[in-house]
Amino acid sequence: MQIITSIPKALCMPRAGHFSLDDNDAYQYWRDEKLSAYPANTADLIVQIENPFALTRVEKKAIIALCRKTNMLIYRFKKPVHDPADKTQLKKLGEQLGLYRLDSNLCADNDSITSLRVGPAGRQHTYIPYSNHRLSWHTDGYYNARDRQIKGMLLHCVNAAAKGGVNALLDPEIAYIHLREHNPDYIYALMHPQAMTIPANVVQGKLVRNAQSGPVFSVAGDGHLHMRYSARTRNIEWRENETSLAARNYLTAFLNSDSEYIFRHRLEPAEGLLCNNVLHNRSAFEDEGEPRLLYRARYFDRVQAA
Ligand SMILES: [Fe+2]
């Protein structure tokens, strides 16, 4: 195995445990557990919820188990009991799963939950999430500062588009395994503190956000893997390095493949994605009549048994 010597290992890598490249036994044990009985279909990710204000023990157990396995699930509120446009139910649902600390990003509503719809004007208009264009693979908040990384995310559908608006979803731990299995050097490259830099956001000459450099993969203090990624080709600066480029290309090919690990789902009204900020994209869509409306809540917490 060829090791990149230009990257100080201690800076990037955990010294022990399954995410350490020096602990292959731990990695292999974790990998085998992870891939064993991994859900094969999107239908396996669906959890029916009777009442989002008061999860039953069975519902909560199913949610936590799925999040441990795949880092994501799709919930479906029982209809017609609950109004899909009620944001309170989303906050309450999150709180029962350890999701408390909401990120108030630039375009969030007053309650810190963002309404994603095609916007007529204003700042939102310049961002792709507020258009009906295709949205490329990313994890949420990849441009956030190191201490404000998004760990959990909830995406709730109020109205679906007439056509399109399908999400593809991939567990970052599966992406990690895919890369490490092919070449462990790719993990070194993507754990480099300057692996991916988002240039400063300047709007009309005013600095909105500083440039943010950081790794693609990092291991949080609680031992969980965190992924920071955007497939956008504009406004992203990647570390100039042969191995980094090869790692990126290998990841890109995986994301654009028809891998059985990539789930695809179009959220319907009263459905939502609840996840530990998994990789996702969105196909283009067309509205007719009532426009597509999704609520998005981003958290500094992971989904956990609260
Ligand atoms: Fe997103």
Tab-separated table of C-alpha atoms and ligand atoms in Angstrom:
chain	number	residue	atom	x	y	z
A	1	MET	CA	0.000	0.000	0.000
A	2	GLN	CA	1.427	3.354	-1.002
A	3	ILE	CA	1.156	5.951	1.759
A	4	ILE	CA	1.093	9.657	1.020
A	5	THR	CA	3.937	11.085	3.053
A	6	SER	CA	3.095	14.732	2.449
A	7	ILE	CA	0.062	14.597	4.744
A	8	PRO	CA	0.768	14.546	8.466
A	9	LYS	CA	-1.196	11.495	9.571
A	10	ALA	CA	-1.850	12.693	13.089
A	11	LEU	CA	-3.502	15.803	11.702
A	12	CYS	CA	-6.029	13.928	9.611
A	13	MET	CA	-6.591	10.490	10.974
A	14	PRO	CA	-8.003	8.952	14.118
A	15	ARG	CA	-5.271	6.901	15.823
A	16	ALA	CA	-7.466	3.930	16.665
A	17	GLY	CA	-10.832	2.442	15.873
A	18	HIS	CA	-12.472	1.468	12.630
A	19	PHE	CA	-11.854	4.796	10.919
A	20	SER	CA	-8.111	4.540	11.559
A	21	LEU	CA	-6.076	3.293	8.609
A	22	ASP	CA	-3.721	1.725	11.144
A	23	ASP	CA	-6.440	-0.498	12.566
A	24	ASN	CA	-7.490	-2.716	9.720
A	25	ASP	CA	-8.987	-5.396	11.965
A	26	ALA	CA	-11.367	-2.894	13.543
A	27	TYR	CA	-12.217	-1.512	10.113
A	28	GLN	CA	-12.955	-4.906	8.617
A	29	TYR	CA	-15.136	-5.920	11.537
A	30	TRP	CA	-17.087	-2.656	11.313
A	31	ARG	CA	-17.355	-2.872	7.492
A	32	ASP	CA	-18.716	-6.412	7.610
A	33	GLU	CA	-21.275	-5.442	10.240
A	34	LYS	CA	-22.214	-2.366	8.245
A	35	LEU	CA	-22.775	-4.212	4.986
A	36	SER	CA	-24.506	-7.195	6.542
A	37	ALA	CA	-28.250	-7.070	5.826
A	38	TYR	CA	-27.917	-3.534	4.476
A	39	PRO	CA	-31.329	-2.448	3.103
A	40	ALA	CA	-31.712	-3.257	-0.553
A	41	ASN	CA	-34.688	-1.077	-1.460
A	42	THR	CA	-36.030	2.357	-0.652
A	43	ALA	CA	-39.141	0.632	0.696
A	44	ASP	CA	-36.949	-0.770	3.491
A	45	LEU	CA	-36.257	2.786	4.670
A	46	ILE	CA	-39.872	3.761	5.236
A	47	VAL	CA	-41.261	4.206	8.735
A	48	GLN	CA	-44.953	4.963	9.200
A	49	ILE	CA	-45.670	7.502	11.923
A	50	GLU	CA	-49.083	7.730	13.508
A	51	ASN	CA	-48.512	10.921	15.466
A	52	PRO	CA	-45.335	12.994	15.041
A	53	PHE	CA	-45.988	14.746	18.363
A	54	ALA	CA	-45.763	11.474	20.275
A	55	LEU	CA	-43.757	8.678	18.685
A	56	THR	CA	-44.577	5.214	19.849
A	57	ARG	CA	-41.815	3.033	21.249
A	58	VAL	CA	-41.965	0.847	18.125
A	59	GLU	CA	-41.700	3.835	15.759
A	60	LYS	CA	-38.794	5.300	17.691
A	61	LYS	CA	-36.989	1.979	17.769
A	62	ALA	CA	-37.405	1.600	13.989
A	63	ILE	CA	-36.129	5.141	13.370
A	64	ILE	CA	-33.058	4.731	15.568
A	65	ALA	CA	-32.267	1.292	14.128
A	66	LEU	CA	-32.454	2.598	10.554
A	67	CYS	CA	-30.332	5.611	11.372
A	68	ARG	CA	-27.701	3.377	12.951
A	69	LYS	CA	-27.685	1.147	9.893
A	70	THR	CA	-28.048	3.559	6.973
A	71	ASN	CA	-27.904	7.020	8.583
A	72	MET	CA	-31.305	7.757	7.062
A	73	LEU	CA	-34.972	6.863	6.831
A	74	ILE	CA	-38.083	8.095	5.109
A	75	TYR	CA	-41.008	8.751	7.391
A	76	ARG	CA	-44.609	8.807	6.290
A	77	PHE	CA	-47.201	10.557	8.417
A	78	LYS	CA	-50.535	8.876	8.602
A	79	LYS	CA	-52.995	10.781	6.488
A	80	PRO	CA	-55.272	12.645	6.713
A	81	VAL	CA	-54.735	13.138	10.445
A	82	HIS	CA	-51.824	15.556	10.129
A	83	ASP	CA	-51.517	18.758	8.164
A	84	PRO	CA	-48.338	18.421	6.051
A	85	ALA	CA	-47.779	22.193	6.253
A	86	ASP	CA	-47.597	22.283	10.056
A	87	LYS	CA	-44.008	23.045	11.031
A	88	THR	CA	-44.574	22.492	14.738
A	89	GLN	CA	-44.916	18.763	14.194
A	90	LEU	CA	-41.476	18.700	12.561
A	91	LYS	CA	-39.802	20.465	15.480
A	92	LYS	CA	-41.500	18.126	17.928
A	93	LEU	CA	-40.599	15.079	15.882
A	94	GLY	CA	-36.948	16.163	15.829
A	95	GLU	CA	-36.846	16.822	19.556
A	96	GLN	CA	-37.957	13.268	20.298
A	97	LEU	CA	-34.919	12.088	18.322
A	98	GLY	CA	-32.259	14.299	19.876
A	99	LEU	CA	-32.519	17.033	17.242
A	100	TYR	CA	-32.597	20.363	19.081
A	101	ARG	CA	-29.950	22.712	17.751
A	102	LEU	CA	-31.227	24.180	14.488
A	103	ASP	CA	-28.954	26.023	12.089
A	104	SER	CA	-30.442	29.368	11.093
A	105	ASN	CA	-28.950	29.702	7.637
A	106	LEU	CA	-29.250	32.768	5.418
A	107	CYS	CA	-32.518	31.760	3.803
A	108	ALA	CA	-34.261	30.095	6.735
A	109	ASP	CA	-37.649	31.338	7.904
A	110	ASN	CA	-38.008	32.950	11.344
A	111	ASP	CA	-38.401	29.534	12.973
A	112	SER	CA	-35.064	28.369	11.454
A	113	ILE	CA	-36.857	25.917	9.158
A	114	THR	CA	-36.365	26.757	5.498
A	115	SER	CA	-39.174	26.709	2.952
A	116	LEU	CA	-37.769	25.312	-0.262
A	117	ARG	CA	-39.825	26.503	-3.190
A	118	VAL	CA	-39.130	28.280	-6.451
A	119	GLY	CA	-38.711	31.864	-5.285
A	120	PRO	CA	-39.794	34.889	-7.303
A	121	ALA	CA	-37.182	37.339	-6.048
A	122	GLY	CA	-34.642	38.224	-3.415
A	123	ARG	CA	-31.434	36.543	-2.298
A	124	GLN	CA	-32.908	33.034	-2.494
A	125	HIS	CA	-33.354	33.533	-6.214
A	126	THR	CA	-29.625	33.188	-6.837
A	127	TYR	CA	-29.342	29.783	-5.132
A	128	ILE	CA	-30.113	26.539	-6.962
A	129	PRO	CA	-32.122	24.943	-4.106
A	130	TYR	CA	-34.718	27.678	-4.657
A	131	SER	CA	-35.020	26.947	-8.357
A	132	ASN	CA	-36.448	23.975	-10.236
A	133	HIS	CA	-33.048	23.017	-11.622
A	134	ARG	CA	-31.230	19.791	-10.924
A	135	LEU	CA	-29.291	19.891	-7.663
A	136	SER	CA	-26.016	17.970	-7.733
A	137	TRP	CA	-24.695	15.626	-5.037
A	138	HIS	CA	-23.810	17.261	-1.729
A	139	THR	CA	-24.111	17.093	1.992
A	140	ASP	CA	-25.868	20.027	3.635
A	141	GLY	CA	-23.913	22.969	5.012
A	142	TYR	CA	-20.618	21.971	3.374
A	143	TYR	CA	-19.783	25.699	3.373
A	144	ASN	CA	-20.369	26.058	7.114
A	145	ALA	CA	-17.508	26.779	9.510
A	146	ARG	CA	-15.822	23.787	11.169
A	147	ASP	CA	-17.713	24.310	14.442
A	148	ARG	CA	-21.092	24.626	12.701
A	149	GLN	CA	-21.163	21.446	10.649
A	150	ILE	CA	-24.588	19.967	9.949
A	151	LYS	CA	-24.973	16.561	11.582
A	152	GLY	CA	-28.696	15.960	11.172
A	153	MET	CA	-31.242	16.977	8.556
A	154	LEU	CA	-34.966	16.762	8.026
A	155	LEU	CA	-36.573	17.354	4.639
A	156	HIS	CA	-40.352	17.353	4.721
A	157	CYS	CA	-42.657	17.427	1.704
A	158	VAL	CA	-45.725	19.646	1.800
A	159	ASN	CA	-46.401	19.640	-1.952
A	160	ALA	CA	-44.693	17.501	-4.567
A	161	ALA	CA	-43.934	18.806	-8.056
A	162	ALA	CA	-46.135	17.795	-10.971
A	163	LYS	CA	-43.094	16.124	-12.515
A	164	GLY	CA	-39.593	15.332	-11.220
A	165	GLY	CA	-38.016	16.357	-7.930
A	166	VAL	CA	-36.610	12.904	-7.156
A	167	ASN	CA	-33.887	12.621	-4.518
A	168	ALA	CA	-30.990	10.190	-4.723
A	169	LEU	CA	-29.519	9.303	-1.324
A	170	LEU	CA	-26.253	7.697	-0.276
A	171	ASP	CA	-24.977	6.878	3.180
A	172	PRO	CA	-21.553	8.608	3.607
A	173	GLU	CA	-20.240	5.519	5.416
A	174	ILE	CA	-20.892	3.503	2.248
A	175	ALA	CA	-18.985	6.120	0.227
A	176	TYR	CA	-16.128	5.828	2.757
A	177	ILE	CA	-16.053	2.026	2.444
A	178	HIS	CA	-16.179	2.227	-1.355
A	179	LEU	CA	-13.140	4.514	-1.426
A	180	ARG	CA	-11.145	2.724	1.270
A	181	GLU	CA	-11.678	-0.664	-0.345
A	182	HIS	CA	-10.305	0.620	-3.626
A	183	ASN	CA	-7.375	2.588	-2.228
A	184	PRO	CA	-6.846	3.589	1.418
A	185	ASP	CA	-4.717	6.514	0.214
A	186	TYR	CA	-7.966	8.094	-0.983
A	187	ILE	CA	-9.077	8.326	2.631
A	188	TYR	CA	-5.855	10.129	3.581
A	189	ALA	CA	-6.374	12.541	0.720
A	190	LEU	CA	-9.988	13.321	1.600
A	191	MET	CA	-9.238	13.693	5.304
A	192	HIS	CA	-6.711	16.418	4.601
A	193	PRO	CA	-7.666	19.675	6.378
A	194	GLN	CA	-7.446	21.547	3.060
A	195	ALA	CA	-9.083	18.879	0.913
A	196	MET	CA	-11.992	21.106	-0.099
A	197	THR	CA	-12.254	24.891	0.116
A	198	ILE	CA	-15.362	26.949	-0.473
A	199	PRO	CA	-14.389	30.479	-1.462
A	200	ALA	CA	-15.819	33.422	0.478
A	201	ASN	CA	-19.394	34.401	-0.343
A	202	VAL	CA	-19.491	38.031	-1.394
A	203	VAL	CA	-22.844	39.570	-2.346
A	204	GLN	CA	-22.772	43.039	-3.914
A	205	GLY	CA	-19.316	43.700	-2.503
A	206	LYS	CA	-20.304	42.638	1.016
A	207	LEU	CA	-18.724	39.610	2.710
A	208	VAL	CA	-21.526	37.193	3.684
A	209	ARG	CA	-19.316	34.246	4.626
A	210	ASN	CA	-15.580	33.687	4.921
A	211	ALA	CA	-13.805	31.047	2.822
A	212	GLN	CA	-14.104	27.610	4.459
A	213	SER	CA	-11.432	24.942	4.118
A	214	GLY	CA	-11.788	21.489	5.559
A	215	PRO	CA	-11.676	17.752	5.024
A	216	VAL	CA	-14.280	15.769	3.122
A	217	PHE	CA	-14.225	12.994	5.723
A	218	SER	CA	-13.629	13.691	9.388
A	219	VAL	CA	-14.286	11.806	12.581
A	220	ALA	CA	-16.178	13.781	15.213
A	221	GLY	CA	-15.407	13.694	18.914
A	222	ASP	CA	-18.232	11.185	19.386
A	223	GLY	CA	-16.519	8.809	16.932
A	224	HIS	CA	-19.004	9.268	14.094
A	225	LEU	CA	-17.927	9.845	10.541
A	226	HIS	CA	-18.816	13.242	9.098
A	227	MET	CA	-18.821	14.057	5.412
A	228	ARG	CA	-18.549	17.456	3.802
A	229	TYR	CA	-18.971	17.381	0.059
A	230	SER	CA	-20.263	19.154	-3.002
A	231	ALA	CA	-20.105	17.930	-6.578
A	232	ARG	CA	-20.474	21.476	-7.854
A	233	THR	CA	-17.672	22.389	-10.189
A	234	ARG	CA	-17.996	26.144	-9.716
A	235	ASN	CA	-17.075	27.856	-6.450
A	236	ILE	CA	-15.245	24.831	-5.060
A	237	GLU	CA	-11.462	24.681	-4.772
A	238	TRP	CA	-10.003	21.219	-4.390
A	239	ARG	CA	-6.537	20.502	-3.065
A	240	GLU	CA	-4.199	20.154	-6.016
A	241	ASN	CA	-2.804	16.671	-5.603
A	242	GLU	CA	-2.750	13.604	-7.801
A	243	THR	CA	-4.264	11.314	-5.169
A	244	SER	CA	-6.910	13.882	-4.187
A	245	LEU	CA	-7.967	14.173	-7.812
A	246	ALA	CA	-8.078	10.387	-8.225
A	247	ALA	CA	-10.145	10.069	-5.024
A	248	ARG	CA	-12.587	12.718	-6.208
A	249	ASN	CA	-12.946	11.086	-9.599
A	250	TYR	CA	-13.542	7.699	-8.002
A	251	LEU	CA	-16.198	9.169	-5.732
A	252	THR	CA	-17.831	11.011	-8.639
A	253	ALA	CA	-18.020	7.794	-10.662
A	254	PHE	CA	-19.655	6.029	-7.701
A	255	LEU	CA	-22.211	8.797	-7.210
A	256	ASN	CA	-23.084	8.744	-10.895
A	257	SER	CA	-23.383	4.963	-10.991
A	258	ASP	CA	-26.460	2.791	-10.562
A	259	SER	CA	-25.069	1.276	-7.363
A	260	GLU	CA	-27.565	-0.696	-5.321
A	261	TYR	CA	-26.496	1.419	-2.332
A	262	ILE	CA	-27.953	4.578	-3.863
A	263	PHE	CA	-31.590	4.972	-2.857
A	264	ARG	CA	-33.937	6.990	-5.045
A	265	HIS	CA	-37.189	8.417	-3.847
A	266	ARG	CA	-39.603	11.200	-4.657
A	267	LEU	CA	-41.023	12.612	-1.455
A	268	GLU	CA	-44.795	12.854	-1.481
A	269	PRO	CA	-46.896	15.146	0.767
A	270	ALA	CA	-46.602	14.197	4.466
A	271	GLU	CA	-43.400	12.261	3.806
A	272	GLY	CA	-39.935	13.305	4.792
A	273	LEU	CA	-36.297	12.352	4.879
A	274	LEU	CA	-34.738	12.174	8.319
A	275	CYS	CA	-31.008	11.598	8.268
A	276	ASN	CA	-27.527	12.150	9.586
A	277	ASN	CA	-26.788	14.517	6.703
A	278	VAL	CA	-26.370	11.867	4.037
A	279	LEU	CA	-25.200	12.565	0.498
A	280	HIS	CA	-28.130	13.592	-1.668
A	281	ASN	CA	-29.105	15.203	-4.935
A	282	ARG	CA	-32.381	16.239	-6.571
A	283	SER	CA	-33.564	15.934	-10.134
A	284	ALA	CA	-35.069	18.921	-11.955
A	285	PHE	CA	-38.805	19.382	-11.577
A	286	GLU	CA	-41.807	21.085	-13.115
A	287	ASP	CA	-44.630	22.694	-11.198
A	288	GLU	CA	-48.220	22.815	-12.294
A	289	GLY	CA	-50.807	24.490	-10.112
A	290	GLU	CA	-49.746	24.240	-6.449
A	291	PRO	CA	-45.932	24.649	-6.441
A	292	ARG	CA	-43.551	22.118	-4.913
A	293	LEU	CA	-42.874	23.006	-1.289
A	294	LEU	CA	-40.466	21.262	1.046
A	295	TYR	CA	-39.441	22.285	4.548
A	296	ARG	CA	-35.838	21.751	5.513
A	297	ALA	CA	-34.446	21.728	9.035
A	298	ARG	CA	-30.686	21.473	9.562
A	299	TYR	CA	-29.305	20.472	12.923
A	300	PHE	CA	-25.987	20.510	14.704
A	301	ASP	CA	-27.107	17.229	16.303
A	302	ARG	CA	-27.268	13.674	14.972
A	303	VAL	CA	-30.400	11.551	15.170
A	304	GLN	CA	-30.259	9.642	18.434
A	305	ALA	CA	-32.422	8.175	21.136
A	306	ALA	CA	-33.214	11.344	23.123
B	1	FE	FE	-29.363	19.517	0.506
